[in-house]
PDB file of C-alpha atoms in Angstrom:
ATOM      1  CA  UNK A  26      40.464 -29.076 -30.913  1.00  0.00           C
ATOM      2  CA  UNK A  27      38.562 -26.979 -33.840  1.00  0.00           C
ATOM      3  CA  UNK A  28      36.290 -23.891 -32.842  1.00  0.00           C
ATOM      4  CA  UNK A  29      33.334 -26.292 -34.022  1.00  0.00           C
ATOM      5  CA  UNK A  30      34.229 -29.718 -31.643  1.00  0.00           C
ATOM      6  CA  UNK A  31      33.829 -26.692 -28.212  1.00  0.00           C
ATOM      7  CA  UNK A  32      31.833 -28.752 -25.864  1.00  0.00           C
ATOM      8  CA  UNK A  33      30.455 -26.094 -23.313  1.00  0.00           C
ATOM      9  CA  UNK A  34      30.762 -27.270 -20.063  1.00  0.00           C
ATOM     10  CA  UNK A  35      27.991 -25.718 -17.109  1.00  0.00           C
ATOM     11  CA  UNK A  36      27.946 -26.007 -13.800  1.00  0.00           C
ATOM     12  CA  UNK A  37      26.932 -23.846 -10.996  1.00  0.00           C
ATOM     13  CA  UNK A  38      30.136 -22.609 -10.660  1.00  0.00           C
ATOM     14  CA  UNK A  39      31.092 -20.884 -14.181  1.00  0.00           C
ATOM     15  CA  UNK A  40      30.343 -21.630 -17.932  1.00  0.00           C
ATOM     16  CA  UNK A  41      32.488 -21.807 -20.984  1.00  0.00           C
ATOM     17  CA  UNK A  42      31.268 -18.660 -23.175  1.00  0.00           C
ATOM     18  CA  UNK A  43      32.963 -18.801 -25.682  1.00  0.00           C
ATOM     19  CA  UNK A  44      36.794 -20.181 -27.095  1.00  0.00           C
ATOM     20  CA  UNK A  45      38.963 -19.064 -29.939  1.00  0.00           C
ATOM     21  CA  UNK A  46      41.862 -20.970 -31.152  1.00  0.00           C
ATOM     22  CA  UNK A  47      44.718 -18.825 -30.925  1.00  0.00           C
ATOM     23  CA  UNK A  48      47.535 -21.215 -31.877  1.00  0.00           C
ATOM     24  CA  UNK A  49      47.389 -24.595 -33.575  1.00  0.00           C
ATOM     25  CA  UNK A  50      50.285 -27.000 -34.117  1.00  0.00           C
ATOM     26  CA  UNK A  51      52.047 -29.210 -31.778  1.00  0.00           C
ATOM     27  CA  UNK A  52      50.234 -27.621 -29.099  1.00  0.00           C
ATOM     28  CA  UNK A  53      47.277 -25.922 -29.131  1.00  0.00           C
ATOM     29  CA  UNK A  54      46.222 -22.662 -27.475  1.00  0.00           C
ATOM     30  CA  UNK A  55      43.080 -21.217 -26.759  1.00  0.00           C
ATOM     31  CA  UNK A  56      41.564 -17.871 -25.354  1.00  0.00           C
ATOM     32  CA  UNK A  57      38.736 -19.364 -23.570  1.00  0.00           C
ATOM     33  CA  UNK A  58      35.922 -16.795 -22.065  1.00  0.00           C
ATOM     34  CA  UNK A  59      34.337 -17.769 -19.365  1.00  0.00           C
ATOM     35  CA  UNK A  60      30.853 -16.748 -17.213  1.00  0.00           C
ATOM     36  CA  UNK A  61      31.477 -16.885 -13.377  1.00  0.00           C
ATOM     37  CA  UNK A  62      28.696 -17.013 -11.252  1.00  0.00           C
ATOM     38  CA  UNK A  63      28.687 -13.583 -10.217  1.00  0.00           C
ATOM     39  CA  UNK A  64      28.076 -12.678 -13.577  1.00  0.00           C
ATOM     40  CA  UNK A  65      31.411 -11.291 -14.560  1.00  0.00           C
ATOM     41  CA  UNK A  66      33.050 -12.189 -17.872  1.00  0.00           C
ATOM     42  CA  UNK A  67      36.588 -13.410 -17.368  1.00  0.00           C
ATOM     43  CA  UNK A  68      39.639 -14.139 -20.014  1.00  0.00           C
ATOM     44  CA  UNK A  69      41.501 -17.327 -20.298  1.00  0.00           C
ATOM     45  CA  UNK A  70      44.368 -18.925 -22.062  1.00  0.00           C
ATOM     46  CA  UNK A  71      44.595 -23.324 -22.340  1.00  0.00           C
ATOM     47  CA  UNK A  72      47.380 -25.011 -23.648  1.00  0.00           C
ATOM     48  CA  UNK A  73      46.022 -28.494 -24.926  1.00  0.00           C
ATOM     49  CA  UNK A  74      48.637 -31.167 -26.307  1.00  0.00           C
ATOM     50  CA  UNK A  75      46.765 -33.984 -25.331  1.00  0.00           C
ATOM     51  CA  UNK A  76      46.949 -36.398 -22.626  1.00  0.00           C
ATOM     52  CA  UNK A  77      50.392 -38.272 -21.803  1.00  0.00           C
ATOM     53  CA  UNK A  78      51.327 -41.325 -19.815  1.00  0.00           C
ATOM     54  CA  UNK A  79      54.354 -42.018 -17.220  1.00  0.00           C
ATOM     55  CA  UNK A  80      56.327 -44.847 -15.842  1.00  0.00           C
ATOM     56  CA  UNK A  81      58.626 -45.391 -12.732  1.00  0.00           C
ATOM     57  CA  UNK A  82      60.748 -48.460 -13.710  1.00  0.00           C
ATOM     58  CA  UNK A  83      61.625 -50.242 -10.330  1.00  0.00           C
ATOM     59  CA  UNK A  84      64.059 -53.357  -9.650  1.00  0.00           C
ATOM     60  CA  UNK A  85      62.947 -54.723  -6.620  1.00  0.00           C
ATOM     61  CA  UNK A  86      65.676 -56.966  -6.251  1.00  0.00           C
ATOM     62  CA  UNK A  87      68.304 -55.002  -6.813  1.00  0.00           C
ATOM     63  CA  UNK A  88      66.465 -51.407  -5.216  1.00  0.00           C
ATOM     64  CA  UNK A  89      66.996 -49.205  -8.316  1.00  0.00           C
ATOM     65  CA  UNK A  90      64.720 -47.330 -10.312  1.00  0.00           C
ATOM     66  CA  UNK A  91      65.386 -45.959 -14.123  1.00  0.00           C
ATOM     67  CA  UNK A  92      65.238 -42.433 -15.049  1.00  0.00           C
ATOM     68  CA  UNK A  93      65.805 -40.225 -17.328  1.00  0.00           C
ATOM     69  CA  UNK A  94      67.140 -36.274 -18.154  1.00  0.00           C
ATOM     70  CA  UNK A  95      66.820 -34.483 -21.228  1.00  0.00           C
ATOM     71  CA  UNK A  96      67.730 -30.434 -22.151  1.00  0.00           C
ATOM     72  CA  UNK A  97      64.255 -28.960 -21.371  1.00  0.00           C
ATOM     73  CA  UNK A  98      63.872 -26.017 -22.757  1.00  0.00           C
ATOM     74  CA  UNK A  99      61.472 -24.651 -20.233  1.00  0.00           C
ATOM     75  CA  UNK A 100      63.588 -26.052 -17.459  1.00  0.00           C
ATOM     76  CA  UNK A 101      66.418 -23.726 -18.515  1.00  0.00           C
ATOM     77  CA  UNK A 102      64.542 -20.563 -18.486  1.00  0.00           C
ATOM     78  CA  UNK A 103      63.139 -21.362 -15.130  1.00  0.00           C
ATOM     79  CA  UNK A 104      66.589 -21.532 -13.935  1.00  0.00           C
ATOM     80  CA  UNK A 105      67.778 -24.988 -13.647  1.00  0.00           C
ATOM     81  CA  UNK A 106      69.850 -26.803 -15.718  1.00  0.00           C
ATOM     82  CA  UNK A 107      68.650 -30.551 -15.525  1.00  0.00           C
ATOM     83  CA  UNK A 108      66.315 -32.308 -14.000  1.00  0.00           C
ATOM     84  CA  UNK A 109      66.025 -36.019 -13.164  1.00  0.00           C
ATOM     85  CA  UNK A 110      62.373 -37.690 -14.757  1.00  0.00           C
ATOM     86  CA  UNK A 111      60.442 -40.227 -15.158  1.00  0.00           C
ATOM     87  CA  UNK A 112      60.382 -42.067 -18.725  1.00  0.00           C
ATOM     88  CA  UNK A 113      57.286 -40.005 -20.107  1.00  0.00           C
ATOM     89  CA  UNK A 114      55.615 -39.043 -23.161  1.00  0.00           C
ATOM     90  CA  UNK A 115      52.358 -38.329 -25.116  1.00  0.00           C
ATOM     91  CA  UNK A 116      49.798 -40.775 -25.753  1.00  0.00           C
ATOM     92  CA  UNK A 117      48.970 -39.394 -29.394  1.00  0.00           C
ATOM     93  CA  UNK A 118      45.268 -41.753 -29.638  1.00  0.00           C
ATOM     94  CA  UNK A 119      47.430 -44.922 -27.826  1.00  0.00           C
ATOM     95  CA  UNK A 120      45.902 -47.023 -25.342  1.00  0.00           C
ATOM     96  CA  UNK A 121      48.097 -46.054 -22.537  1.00  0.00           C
ATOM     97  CA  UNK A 122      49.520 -48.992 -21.488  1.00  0.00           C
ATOM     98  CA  UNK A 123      51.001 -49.519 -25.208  1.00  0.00           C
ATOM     99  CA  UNK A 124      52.190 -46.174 -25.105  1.00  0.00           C
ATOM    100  CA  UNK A 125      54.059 -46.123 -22.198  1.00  0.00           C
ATOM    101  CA  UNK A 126      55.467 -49.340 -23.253  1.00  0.00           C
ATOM    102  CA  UNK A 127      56.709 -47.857 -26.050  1.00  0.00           C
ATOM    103  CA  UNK A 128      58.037 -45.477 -24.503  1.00  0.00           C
ATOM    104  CA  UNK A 129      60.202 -47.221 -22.311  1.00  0.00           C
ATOM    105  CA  UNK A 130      61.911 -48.648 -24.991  1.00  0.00           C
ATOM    106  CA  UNK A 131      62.532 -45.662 -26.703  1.00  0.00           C
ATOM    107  CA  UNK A 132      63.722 -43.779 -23.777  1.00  0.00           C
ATOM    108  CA  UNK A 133      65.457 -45.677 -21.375  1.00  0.00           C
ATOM    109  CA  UNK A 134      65.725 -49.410 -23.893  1.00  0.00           C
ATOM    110  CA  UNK A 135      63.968 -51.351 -21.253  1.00  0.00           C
ATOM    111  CA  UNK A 136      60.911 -53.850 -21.903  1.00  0.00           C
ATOM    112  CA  UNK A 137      58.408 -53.163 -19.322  1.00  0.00           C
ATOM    113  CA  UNK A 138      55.803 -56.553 -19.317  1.00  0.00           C
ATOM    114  CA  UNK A 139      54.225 -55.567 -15.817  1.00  0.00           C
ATOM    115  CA  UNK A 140      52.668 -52.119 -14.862  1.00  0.00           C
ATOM    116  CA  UNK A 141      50.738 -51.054 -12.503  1.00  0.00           C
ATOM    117  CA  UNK A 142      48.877 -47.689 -12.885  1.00  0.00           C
ATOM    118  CA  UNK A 143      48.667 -45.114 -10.285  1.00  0.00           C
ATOM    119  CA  UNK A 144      46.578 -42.353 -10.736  1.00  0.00           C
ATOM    120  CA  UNK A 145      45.281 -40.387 -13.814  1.00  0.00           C
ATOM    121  CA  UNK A 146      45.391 -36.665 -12.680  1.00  0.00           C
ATOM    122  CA  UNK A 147      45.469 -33.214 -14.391  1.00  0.00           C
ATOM    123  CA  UNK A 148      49.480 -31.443 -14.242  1.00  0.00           C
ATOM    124  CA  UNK A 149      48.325 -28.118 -14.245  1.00  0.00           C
ATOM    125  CA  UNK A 150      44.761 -27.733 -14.393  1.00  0.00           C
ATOM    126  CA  UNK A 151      44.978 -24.107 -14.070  1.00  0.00           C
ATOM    127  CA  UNK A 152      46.255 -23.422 -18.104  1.00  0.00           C
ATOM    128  CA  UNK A 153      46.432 -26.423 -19.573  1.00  0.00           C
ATOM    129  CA  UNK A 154      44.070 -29.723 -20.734  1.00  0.00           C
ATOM    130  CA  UNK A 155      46.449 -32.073 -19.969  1.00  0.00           C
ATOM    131  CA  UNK A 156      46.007 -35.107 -18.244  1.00  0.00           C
ATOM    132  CA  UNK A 157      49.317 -37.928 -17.252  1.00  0.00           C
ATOM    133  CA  UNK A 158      48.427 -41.968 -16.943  1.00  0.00           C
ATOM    134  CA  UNK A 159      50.790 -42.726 -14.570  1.00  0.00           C
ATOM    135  CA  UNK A 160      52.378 -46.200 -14.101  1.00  0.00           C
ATOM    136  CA  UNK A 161      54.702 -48.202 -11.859  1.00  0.00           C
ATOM    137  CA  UNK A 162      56.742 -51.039 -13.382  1.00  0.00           C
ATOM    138  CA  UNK A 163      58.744 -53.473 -12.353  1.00  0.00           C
ATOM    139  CA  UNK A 164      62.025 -54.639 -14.410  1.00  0.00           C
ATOM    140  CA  UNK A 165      65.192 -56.617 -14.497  1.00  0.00           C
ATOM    141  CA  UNK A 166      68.583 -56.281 -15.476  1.00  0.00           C
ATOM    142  CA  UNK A 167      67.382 -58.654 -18.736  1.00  0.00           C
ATOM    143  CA  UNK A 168      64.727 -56.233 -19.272  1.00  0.00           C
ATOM    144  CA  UNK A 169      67.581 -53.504 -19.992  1.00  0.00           C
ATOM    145  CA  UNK A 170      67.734 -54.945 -24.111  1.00  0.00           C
ATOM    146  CA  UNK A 171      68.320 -51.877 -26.035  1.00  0.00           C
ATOM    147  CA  UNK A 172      70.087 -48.455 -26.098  1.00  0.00           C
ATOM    148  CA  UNK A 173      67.456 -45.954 -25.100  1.00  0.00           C
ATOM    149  CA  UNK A 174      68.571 -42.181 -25.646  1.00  0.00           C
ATOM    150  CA  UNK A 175      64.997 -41.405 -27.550  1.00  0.00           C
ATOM    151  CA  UNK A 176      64.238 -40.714 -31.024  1.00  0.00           C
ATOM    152  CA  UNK A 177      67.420 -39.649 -33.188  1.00  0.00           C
ATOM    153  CA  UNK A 178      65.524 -37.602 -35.526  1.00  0.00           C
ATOM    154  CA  UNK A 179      63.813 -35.562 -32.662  1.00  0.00           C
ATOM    155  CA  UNK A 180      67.159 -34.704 -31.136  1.00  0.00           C
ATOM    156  CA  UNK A 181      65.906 -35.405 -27.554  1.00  0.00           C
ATOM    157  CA  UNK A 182      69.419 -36.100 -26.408  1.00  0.00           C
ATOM    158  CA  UNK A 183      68.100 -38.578 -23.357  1.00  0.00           C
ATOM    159  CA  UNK A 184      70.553 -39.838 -21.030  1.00  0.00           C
ATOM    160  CA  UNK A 185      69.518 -42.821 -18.674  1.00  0.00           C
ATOM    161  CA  UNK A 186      69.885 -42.855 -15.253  1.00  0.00           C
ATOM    162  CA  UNK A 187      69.731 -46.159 -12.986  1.00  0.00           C
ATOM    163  CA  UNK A 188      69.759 -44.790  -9.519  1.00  0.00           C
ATOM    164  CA  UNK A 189      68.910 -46.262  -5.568  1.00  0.00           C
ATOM    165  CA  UNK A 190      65.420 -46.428  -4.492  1.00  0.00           C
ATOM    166  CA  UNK A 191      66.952 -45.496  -1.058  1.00  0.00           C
ATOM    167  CA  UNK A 192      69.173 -41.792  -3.246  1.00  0.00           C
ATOM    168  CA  UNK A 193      65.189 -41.071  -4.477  1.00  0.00           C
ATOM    169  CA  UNK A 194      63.424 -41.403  -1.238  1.00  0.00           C
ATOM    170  CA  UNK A 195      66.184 -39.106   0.397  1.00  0.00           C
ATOM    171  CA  UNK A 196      65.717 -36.892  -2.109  1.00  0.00           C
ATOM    172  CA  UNK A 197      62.113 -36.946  -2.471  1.00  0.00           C
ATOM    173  CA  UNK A 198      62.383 -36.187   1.272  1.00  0.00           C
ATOM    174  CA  UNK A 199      64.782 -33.182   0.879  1.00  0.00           C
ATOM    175  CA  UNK A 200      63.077 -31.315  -1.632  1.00  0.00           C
ATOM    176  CA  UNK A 201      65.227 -32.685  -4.681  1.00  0.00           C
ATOM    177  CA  UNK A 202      62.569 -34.228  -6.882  1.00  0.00           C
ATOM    178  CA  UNK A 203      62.001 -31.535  -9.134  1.00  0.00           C
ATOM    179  CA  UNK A 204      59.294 -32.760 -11.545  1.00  0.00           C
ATOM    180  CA  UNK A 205      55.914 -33.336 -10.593  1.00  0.00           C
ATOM    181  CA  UNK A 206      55.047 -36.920 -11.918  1.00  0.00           C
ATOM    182  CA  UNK A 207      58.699 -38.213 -10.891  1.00  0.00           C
ATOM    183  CA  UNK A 208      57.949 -36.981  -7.023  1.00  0.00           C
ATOM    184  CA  UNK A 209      54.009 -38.514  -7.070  1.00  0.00           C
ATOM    185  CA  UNK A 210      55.537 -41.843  -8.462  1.00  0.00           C
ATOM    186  CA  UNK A 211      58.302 -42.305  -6.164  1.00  0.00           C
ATOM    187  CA  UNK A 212      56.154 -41.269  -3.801  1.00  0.00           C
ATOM    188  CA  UNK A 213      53.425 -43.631  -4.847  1.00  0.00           C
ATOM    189  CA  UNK A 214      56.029 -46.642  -4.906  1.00  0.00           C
ATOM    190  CA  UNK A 215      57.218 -45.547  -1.034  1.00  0.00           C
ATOM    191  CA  UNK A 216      53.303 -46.110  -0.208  1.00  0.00           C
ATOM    192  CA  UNK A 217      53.064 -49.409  -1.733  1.00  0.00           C
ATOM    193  CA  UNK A 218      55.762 -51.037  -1.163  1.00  0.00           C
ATOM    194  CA  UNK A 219      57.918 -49.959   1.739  1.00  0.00           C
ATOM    195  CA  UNK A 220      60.283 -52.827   1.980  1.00  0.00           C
ATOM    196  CA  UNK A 221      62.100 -51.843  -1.208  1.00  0.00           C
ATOM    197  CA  UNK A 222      63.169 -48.363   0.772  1.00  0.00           C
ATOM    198  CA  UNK A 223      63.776 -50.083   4.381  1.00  0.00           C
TER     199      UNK A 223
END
């Protein structure tokens, strides 16, 4: 987003005064002004990347789902050391559904031919523009055609996880789901269909 493509957004709430690009490159940051109602002129910092999409693989038959972990960089200062995902990434001007196809294949080497989306939602609408597509999917062991791991010259380091539907909903229940989109889609999968977890 350049200085000159702002689009000032009113409402009776606040209004965007003014934004300067502080930081441009793989993500973007921005110190946004903004005029509240009361008249006050308040400070802001967004962190745009762009929207992303996300996918819960499922097996139905056989009650698994696929995951995936990766060294997170973030995750580490914040204390943990891994955390299980979702296969995930950004839509750079895809159509979703491609993307997270894609995806898929690159992450976990499974062909997804089926998906169901979920929800488009804002992660953390408090600093940051962006918004996840998120998908169910089922799959099949012949589904599971290549390697995964992610891209090689990126050095994402992606290990694959299949895991019980029956491990996530105990651990969605007990507080173990750690990341966001990975809770909302097991979640979402729990809601509409039940009998896999029963």
């Amino acid at each position: 987003m350049g200085a000159n493509d702002v689009t000032v957004i009113e409402d009776p709430v606040a209004r965007i005064a003014a934004v300067d690009i502080v930081l441009q490159g793989w993500i973007n940051v921005s110190r946004v002004s903004m005029k509240m109602p009361d008249g006050a002129l308040v400070e802001r910092h967004v962190e745009d990347h762009g929207p992303g999409v996300a996918v819960l693989p499922y097996d139905g038959k056989r009650r698994t789902a696929l995951l995936i972990s990766q060294p997170r960089a973030a995750v580490m200062l914040g204390g943990d050391t891994s955390i299980l995902e979702v296969i995930a990434g950004r839509l750079d001007a895809a159509d979703p559904a491609t993307r997270i196809c894609a995806e898929a294949m690159e992450e976990a080497g499974v062909k997804l031919s089926s998906l169901e989306h979920v929800v488009c939602l804002w992660t953390m609408p408090s600093i940051s523009t962006e918004r996840l597509d998120l998908f169910l999917a089922p799959y099949t062991i012949a589904d599971q055609i290549g390697q995964g791991g992610g891209c090689d010259d990126e050095h994402e380091n992606i290990m694959v996880h299949e895991l019980p539907l029956a491990r996530l909903a105990q651990d969605a229940d007990n507080g173990r789901l750690l990341d966001a989109k990975t809770l909302i889609l097991v979640q979402a999968l729990r809601l509409r269909k039940p009998d896999l977890f029963a």
